[in-house]
Amino acid sequence: MRQVIVAGNWKMNKTSQQVIDFVNKMNAEWKKCKVIICPSHSLLSTLYQTGKNKGICIGAQNIYYESKGAFTGETSSDQVKEFAEYVIIGHSERRRIFGEDDSILNKKVLSALNSGLRPIFCVGESSQQRKTHKEYEIIKEQLDNGLRSLSTDDIKKIIIAYEPVWAIGTGEVATPQIAQEMHFFIRNHIKNIDGDIADNIPIIYGGSVKVDNFYDILRCDDVDGALIGGASLDALNFSDLIKIGEKHNIDLINMSDSS
Ligand code: 13P
């Protein structure tokens, strides 16, 4: 049974005081699901100090692949690792706005793993690619290139996030059917590497997840949680999403106990 993951990608939002206020205002309790928050680098230390006793896991939103040196403005995996366990790599905003291609992303994945960070590796097709029926080809390519040269032990540490570009920040969430079909495809593709890993790898969905659509997405067999942007910014909203994730995780445990 795979654990439910409720992850917030705060993108470029909040100040240190707002992080403290957010954590104090959260009203969810969880024991079974995993809650991850990914703030800007400047907020990692504040979230680490305020959130670690509450069971919040911390993720960064980016790293540079070199380990140190003259790379003004960049942050290495080792620097991030002081505060975070996870790092988002391959988000479509990094691919599109910052021109990060598959080969850069692959170096970032390898660097993160090397420092002991767990990558949340994002893949997703654009609306044009879906309209022209290229979505499976694109996802396969992003997975193969981004996860190139990883050992089976490394792949076990990855979380895959399927984030269709057309669903990010648009309010147009993927239907449960679209999400399930792609998550199934991704899991099946990982089976080419190893069947056990494929069964256990977390594959989470991202793109316009909100309180009123999260449960329907989460019920899909191959969806193990969500990477949430806008709806993760408000403490009470995010708490409600955690409650949905926690309840679903408990239901899964009960189902597996009774079978
Ligand atoms: P929204 O939830 O705001 O659509 O953003 C999704 C996302 O990009 C998470 O990484």
CSV table of C-alpha atoms and ligand atoms in Angstrom, one decimal:
chain,number,residue,atom,x,y,z
A,1,MET,CA,0.0,0.0,0.0
A,2,ARG,CA,1.3,3.4,-1.0
A,3,GLN,CA,1.2,6.3,1.4
A,4,VAL,CA,-0.9,9.4,0.4
A,5,ILE,CA,1.2,12.5,-0.2
A,6,VAL,CA,-0.3,16.0,0.2
A,7,ALA,CA,2.4,18.4,-1.1
A,8,GLY,CA,2.2,22.2,-1.4
A,9,ASN,CA,4.3,24.1,-4.0
A,10,TRP,CA,4.2,27.6,-2.7
A,11,LYS,CA,6.1,28.9,-5.8
A,12,MET,CA,7.3,32.5,-5.3
A,13,ASN,CA,5.0,33.5,-2.5
A,14,LYS,CA,5.2,34.4,1.2
A,15,THR,CA,7.6,36.1,3.6
A,16,SER,CA,9.1,34.6,6.8
A,17,GLN,CA,6.4,36.1,9.0
A,18,GLN,CA,3.7,34.6,6.7
A,19,VAL,CA,5.3,31.2,7.0
A,20,ILE,CA,5.1,31.4,10.8
A,21,ASP,CA,1.5,32.6,10.6
A,22,PHE,CA,0.6,29.8,8.2
A,23,VAL,CA,2.1,27.1,10.4
A,24,ASN,CA,0.3,28.5,13.5
A,25,LYS,CA,-3.0,28.7,11.7
A,26,MET,CA,-3.0,25.1,10.3
A,27,ASN,CA,-5.7,23.0,12.0
A,28,ALA,CA,-5.2,19.6,10.5
A,29,GLU,CA,-3.7,16.5,12.3
A,30,TRP,CA,-2.3,13.7,10.4
A,31,LYS,CA,-0.5,10.4,11.2
A,32,LYS,CA,-0.8,8.3,8.1
A,33,CYS,CA,-0.4,10.6,5.1
A,34,LYS,CA,2.8,12.6,4.3
A,35,VAL,CA,2.6,16.4,4.2
A,36,ILE,CA,5.3,18.2,2.3
A,37,ILE,CA,5.6,22.0,1.9
A,38,CYS,CA,8.0,23.5,-0.7
A,39,PRO,CA,8.7,27.2,-0.1
A,40,SER,CA,11.2,29.5,-1.7
A,41,HIS,CA,14.8,29.0,-0.7
A,42,SER,CA,14.8,32.1,1.5
A,43,LEU,CA,12.0,30.5,3.6
A,44,LEU,CA,13.4,27.0,4.0
A,45,SER,CA,15.1,27.8,7.4
A,46,THR,CA,12.0,29.5,8.8
A,47,LEU,CA,9.8,26.6,7.8
A,48,TYR,CA,12.3,24.1,9.1
A,49,GLN,CA,12.2,25.8,12.5
A,50,THR,CA,8.5,26.3,12.7
A,51,GLY,CA,7.3,23.2,10.9
A,52,LYS,CA,9.5,20.3,11.8
A,53,ASN,CA,7.9,19.6,15.2
A,54,LYS,CA,4.5,19.5,13.5
A,55,GLY,CA,5.5,16.7,11.1
A,56,ILE,CA,5.7,18.9,8.1
A,57,CYS,CA,8.3,17.6,5.6
A,58,ILE,CA,10.2,20.2,3.7
A,59,GLY,CA,10.9,20.4,0.0
A,60,ALA,CA,12.8,23.0,-2.0
A,61,GLN,CA,11.6,24.2,-5.4
A,62,ASN,CA,14.9,24.0,-7.2
A,63,ILE,CA,18.6,23.3,-6.9
A,64,TYR,CA,21.6,23.8,-9.2
A,65,TYR,CA,23.4,20.7,-10.2
A,66,GLU,CA,27.0,21.8,-9.5
A,67,SER,CA,28.1,21.1,-6.0
A,68,LYS,CA,29.8,24.5,-5.3
A,69,GLY,CA,31.7,27.4,-6.9
A,70,ALA,CA,31.2,30.5,-8.9
A,71,PHE,CA,27.5,30.2,-9.8
A,72,THR,CA,26.1,33.5,-8.6
A,73,GLY,CA,22.5,33.3,-7.4
A,74,GLU,CA,22.3,29.5,-7.4
A,75,THR,CA,21.9,27.1,-4.5
A,76,SER,CA,23.4,23.6,-4.4
A,77,SER,CA,21.8,20.3,-3.3
A,78,ASP,CA,24.0,20.2,-0.2
A,79,GLN,CA,22.9,23.7,0.8
A,80,VAL,CA,19.3,22.8,0.4
A,81,LYS,CA,19.7,19.5,2.2
A,82,GLU,CA,20.5,21.4,5.5
A,83,PHE,CA,16.7,22.2,5.7
A,84,ALA,CA,14.9,20.0,3.2
A,85,GLU,CA,14.3,16.3,2.4
A,86,TYR,CA,12.7,16.8,-1.0
A,87,VAL,CA,13.3,19.0,-4.1
A,88,ILE,CA,10.9,19.7,-7.0
A,89,ILE,CA,12.7,19.1,-10.3
A,90,GLY,CA,11.3,19.6,-13.8
A,91,HIS,CA,8.3,21.7,-12.9
A,92,SER,CA,6.8,23.1,-16.2
A,93,GLU,CA,7.5,26.6,-15.0
A,94,ARG,CA,11.2,25.8,-14.8
A,95,ARG,CA,11.1,24.1,-18.2
A,96,ARG,CA,9.2,26.9,-19.9
A,97,ILE,CA,10.3,30.2,-18.2
A,98,PHE,CA,13.9,29.2,-17.3
A,99,GLY,CA,14.6,27.0,-20.3
A,100,GLU,CA,15.6,23.9,-18.3
A,101,ASP,CA,15.8,21.0,-20.7
A,102,ASP,CA,15.8,17.3,-20.1
A,103,SER,CA,19.6,17.1,-19.9
A,104,ILE,CA,19.8,19.9,-17.3
A,105,LEU,CA,17.0,18.3,-15.3
A,106,ASN,CA,18.7,14.9,-15.4
A,107,LYS,CA,21.9,16.5,-13.9
A,108,LYS,CA,19.7,18.1,-11.2
A,109,VAL,CA,18.1,14.8,-10.4
A,110,LEU,CA,21.5,13.1,-10.1
A,111,SER,CA,22.9,15.9,-7.9
A,112,ALA,CA,19.8,15.9,-5.6
A,113,LEU,CA,20.1,12.1,-5.1
A,114,ASN,CA,23.8,12.5,-4.5
A,115,SER,CA,23.1,14.8,-1.6
A,116,GLY,CA,20.4,12.6,-0.2
A,117,LEU,CA,17.5,14.7,-1.3
A,118,ARG,CA,14.4,13.0,-2.8
A,119,PRO,CA,13.4,14.5,-6.1
A,120,ILE,CA,9.8,15.2,-6.8
A,121,PHE,CA,10.2,14.9,-10.6
A,122,CYS,CA,7.5,16.7,-12.6
A,123,VAL,CA,6.3,15.7,-16.1
A,124,GLY,CA,3.4,17.0,-18.1
A,125,GLU,CA,2.2,17.7,-21.6
A,126,SER,CA,1.0,21.1,-23.0
A,127,SER,CA,-2.6,21.5,-24.3
A,128,GLN,CA,-1.2,21.5,-27.9
A,129,GLN,CA,0.6,18.2,-27.3
A,130,ARG,CA,-2.6,16.7,-25.9
A,131,LYS,CA,-4.7,18.0,-28.8
A,132,THR,CA,-2.3,16.4,-31.2
A,133,HIS,CA,-2.3,13.1,-29.2
A,134,LYS,CA,1.3,13.3,-28.3
A,135,GLU,CA,0.8,13.3,-24.5
A,136,TYR,CA,2.1,9.7,-24.0
A,137,GLU,CA,5.1,10.2,-26.2
A,138,ILE,CA,6.0,13.4,-24.4
A,139,ILE,CA,5.6,11.9,-20.9
A,140,LYS,CA,7.7,8.9,-21.9
A,141,GLU,CA,10.4,11.1,-23.3
A,142,GLN,CA,10.5,13.3,-20.1
A,143,LEU,CA,10.7,10.3,-17.9
A,144,ASP,CA,13.4,8.5,-19.9
A,145,ASN,CA,15.6,11.6,-20.3
A,146,GLY,CA,15.0,13.1,-16.9
A,147,LEU,CA,15.6,9.8,-15.0
A,148,ARG,CA,18.5,8.6,-17.3
A,149,SER,CA,21.4,6.8,-15.6
A,150,LEU,CA,19.6,6.3,-12.3
A,151,SER,CA,20.2,3.1,-10.4
A,152,THR,CA,17.2,1.1,-9.2
A,153,ASP,CA,18.0,2.2,-5.7
A,154,ASP,CA,17.9,5.8,-6.9
A,155,ILE,CA,14.5,5.3,-8.6
A,156,LYS,CA,13.1,4.1,-5.4
A,157,LYS,CA,13.7,7.5,-3.9
A,158,ILE,CA,11.8,9.5,-6.6
A,159,ILE,CA,8.3,10.9,-6.4
A,160,ILE,CA,6.8,11.5,-9.8
A,161,ALA,CA,4.4,14.3,-10.2
A,162,TYR,CA,2.1,14.3,-13.3
A,163,GLU,CA,1.3,17.9,-13.9
A,164,PRO,CA,-0.4,18.6,-17.3
A,165,VAL,CA,0.6,22.1,-18.2
A,166,TRP,CA,-2.9,23.0,-19.3
A,167,ALA,CA,-4.2,22.3,-15.8
A,168,ILE,CA,-1.6,24.4,-13.8
A,169,GLY,CA,-3.1,27.6,-12.4
A,170,THR,CA,-6.0,27.5,-14.9
A,171,GLY,CA,-8.8,26.0,-12.8
A,172,GLU,CA,-9.1,23.3,-15.4
A,173,VAL,CA,-8.3,20.2,-13.3
A,174,ALA,CA,-7.8,16.9,-15.2
A,175,THR,CA,-10.7,14.6,-15.0
A,176,PRO,CA,-10.2,11.5,-12.8
A,177,GLN,CA,-10.2,9.4,-16.0
A,178,ILE,CA,-7.4,11.5,-17.6
A,179,ALA,CA,-5.4,11.5,-14.4
A,180,GLN,CA,-5.8,7.7,-13.9
A,181,GLU,CA,-4.9,6.9,-17.5
A,182,MET,CA,-1.7,8.9,-17.4
A,183,HIS,CA,-0.7,7.7,-13.9
A,184,PHE,CA,-1.3,4.1,-15.0
A,185,PHE,CA,0.8,4.7,-18.1
A,186,ILE,CA,3.6,6.1,-16.0
A,187,ARG,CA,3.5,3.2,-13.5
A,188,ASN,CA,3.5,0.8,-16.4
A,189,HIS,CA,6.5,2.5,-18.0
A,190,ILE,CA,8.4,2.2,-14.8
A,191,LYS,CA,7.7,-1.5,-14.9
A,192,ASN,CA,10.2,-1.7,-17.7
A,193,ILE,CA,12.8,-0.9,-15.1
A,194,ASP,CA,11.5,-3.0,-12.2
A,195,GLY,CA,8.0,-4.3,-11.3
A,196,ASP,CA,8.4,-3.9,-7.6
A,197,ILE,CA,9.6,-0.3,-7.9
A,198,ALA,CA,6.7,0.5,-10.2
A,199,ASP,CA,4.2,-0.9,-7.7
A,200,ASN,CA,5.6,1.2,-4.9
A,201,ILE,CA,6.7,4.5,-6.6
A,202,PRO,CA,4.5,7.4,-5.5
A,203,ILE,CA,2.9,9.2,-8.5
A,204,ILE,CA,1.1,12.4,-7.5
A,205,TYR,CA,-1.1,14.7,-9.6
A,206,GLY,CA,-0.8,18.4,-9.9
A,207,GLY,CA,-2.9,21.1,-11.6
A,208,SER,CA,-5.8,23.1,-10.2
A,209,VAL,CA,-6.3,20.7,-7.2
A,210,LYS,CA,-8.8,22.2,-4.8
A,211,VAL,CA,-10.8,21.0,-1.8
A,212,ASP,CA,-13.8,20.2,-4.0
A,213,ASN,CA,-12.0,18.0,-6.5
A,214,PHE,CA,-9.2,16.4,-4.5
A,215,TYR,CA,-11.1,13.4,-3.3
A,216,ASP,CA,-12.3,12.4,-6.8
A,217,ILE,CA,-8.7,12.5,-8.1
A,218,LEU,CA,-7.3,10.7,-5.1
A,219,ARG,CA,-9.7,7.8,-5.5
A,220,CYS,CA,-8.0,6.8,-8.7
A,221,ASP,CA,-6.1,3.6,-8.3
A,222,ASP,CA,-2.7,5.0,-9.5
A,223,VAL,CA,-3.0,8.5,-7.9
A,224,ASP,CA,-1.1,8.7,-4.7
A,225,GLY,CA,-1.6,12.3,-3.7
A,226,ALA,CA,-1.2,15.8,-5.1
A,227,LEU,CA,1.2,18.6,-5.7
A,228,ILE,CA,-0.9,21.7,-5.0
A,229,GLY,CA,-0.1,25.3,-6.0
A,230,GLY,CA,-2.7,28.0,-5.4
A,231,ALA,CA,-4.8,26.0,-3.0
A,232,SER,CA,-1.8,25.3,-0.7
A,233,LEU,CA,-1.2,29.0,0.1
A,234,ASP,CA,-4.0,29.4,2.6
A,235,ALA,CA,-3.4,27.5,5.9
A,236,LEU,CA,-7.1,26.5,6.4
A,237,ASN,CA,-7.5,25.5,2.8
A,238,PHE,CA,-4.3,23.4,2.9
A,239,SER,CA,-5.4,21.9,6.2
A,240,ASP,CA,-8.7,20.8,4.6
A,241,LEU,CA,-6.7,19.2,1.8
A,242,ILE,CA,-4.6,17.3,4.4
A,243,LYS,CA,-7.8,16.1,6.1
A,244,ILE,CA,-9.0,14.6,2.8
A,245,GLY,CA,-5.6,13.0,2.2
A,246,GLU,CA,-5.4,11.6,5.8
A,247,LYS,CA,-9.0,10.2,5.6
A,248,HIS,CA,-8.3,8.5,2.3
A,249,ASN,CA,-5.1,7.0,3.6
A,250,ILE,CA,-6.9,5.6,6.6
A,251,ASP,CA,-9.6,4.1,4.3
A,252,LEU,CA,-6.8,2.5,2.2
A,253,ILE,CA,-5.3,0.9,5.4
A,254,ASN,CA,-8.7,-0.4,6.4
A,255,MET,CA,-9.3,-1.8,3.0
A,256,SER,CA,-6.0,-3.6,2.9
A,257,ASP,CA,-6.5,-5.0,6.4
A,258,SER,CA,-9.9,-6.4,5.5
A,259,SER,CA,-8.7,-8.1,2.3
B,1,13P,P1,-2.1,25.0,-9.2
B,1,13P,O1,-2.5,24.0,-8.1
B,1,13P,O2,-2.1,26.4,-8.7
B,1,13P,O3,-2.8,24.7,-10.5
B,1,13P,O4,-0.5,24.7,-9.4
B,1,13P,C1,-0.1,23.4,-9.6
B,1,13P,C2,1.4,23.3,-9.6
B,1,13P,O5,2.0,23.9,-10.4
B,1,13P,C3,2.0,22.5,-8.5
B,1,13P,O6,3.4,22.3,-8.7
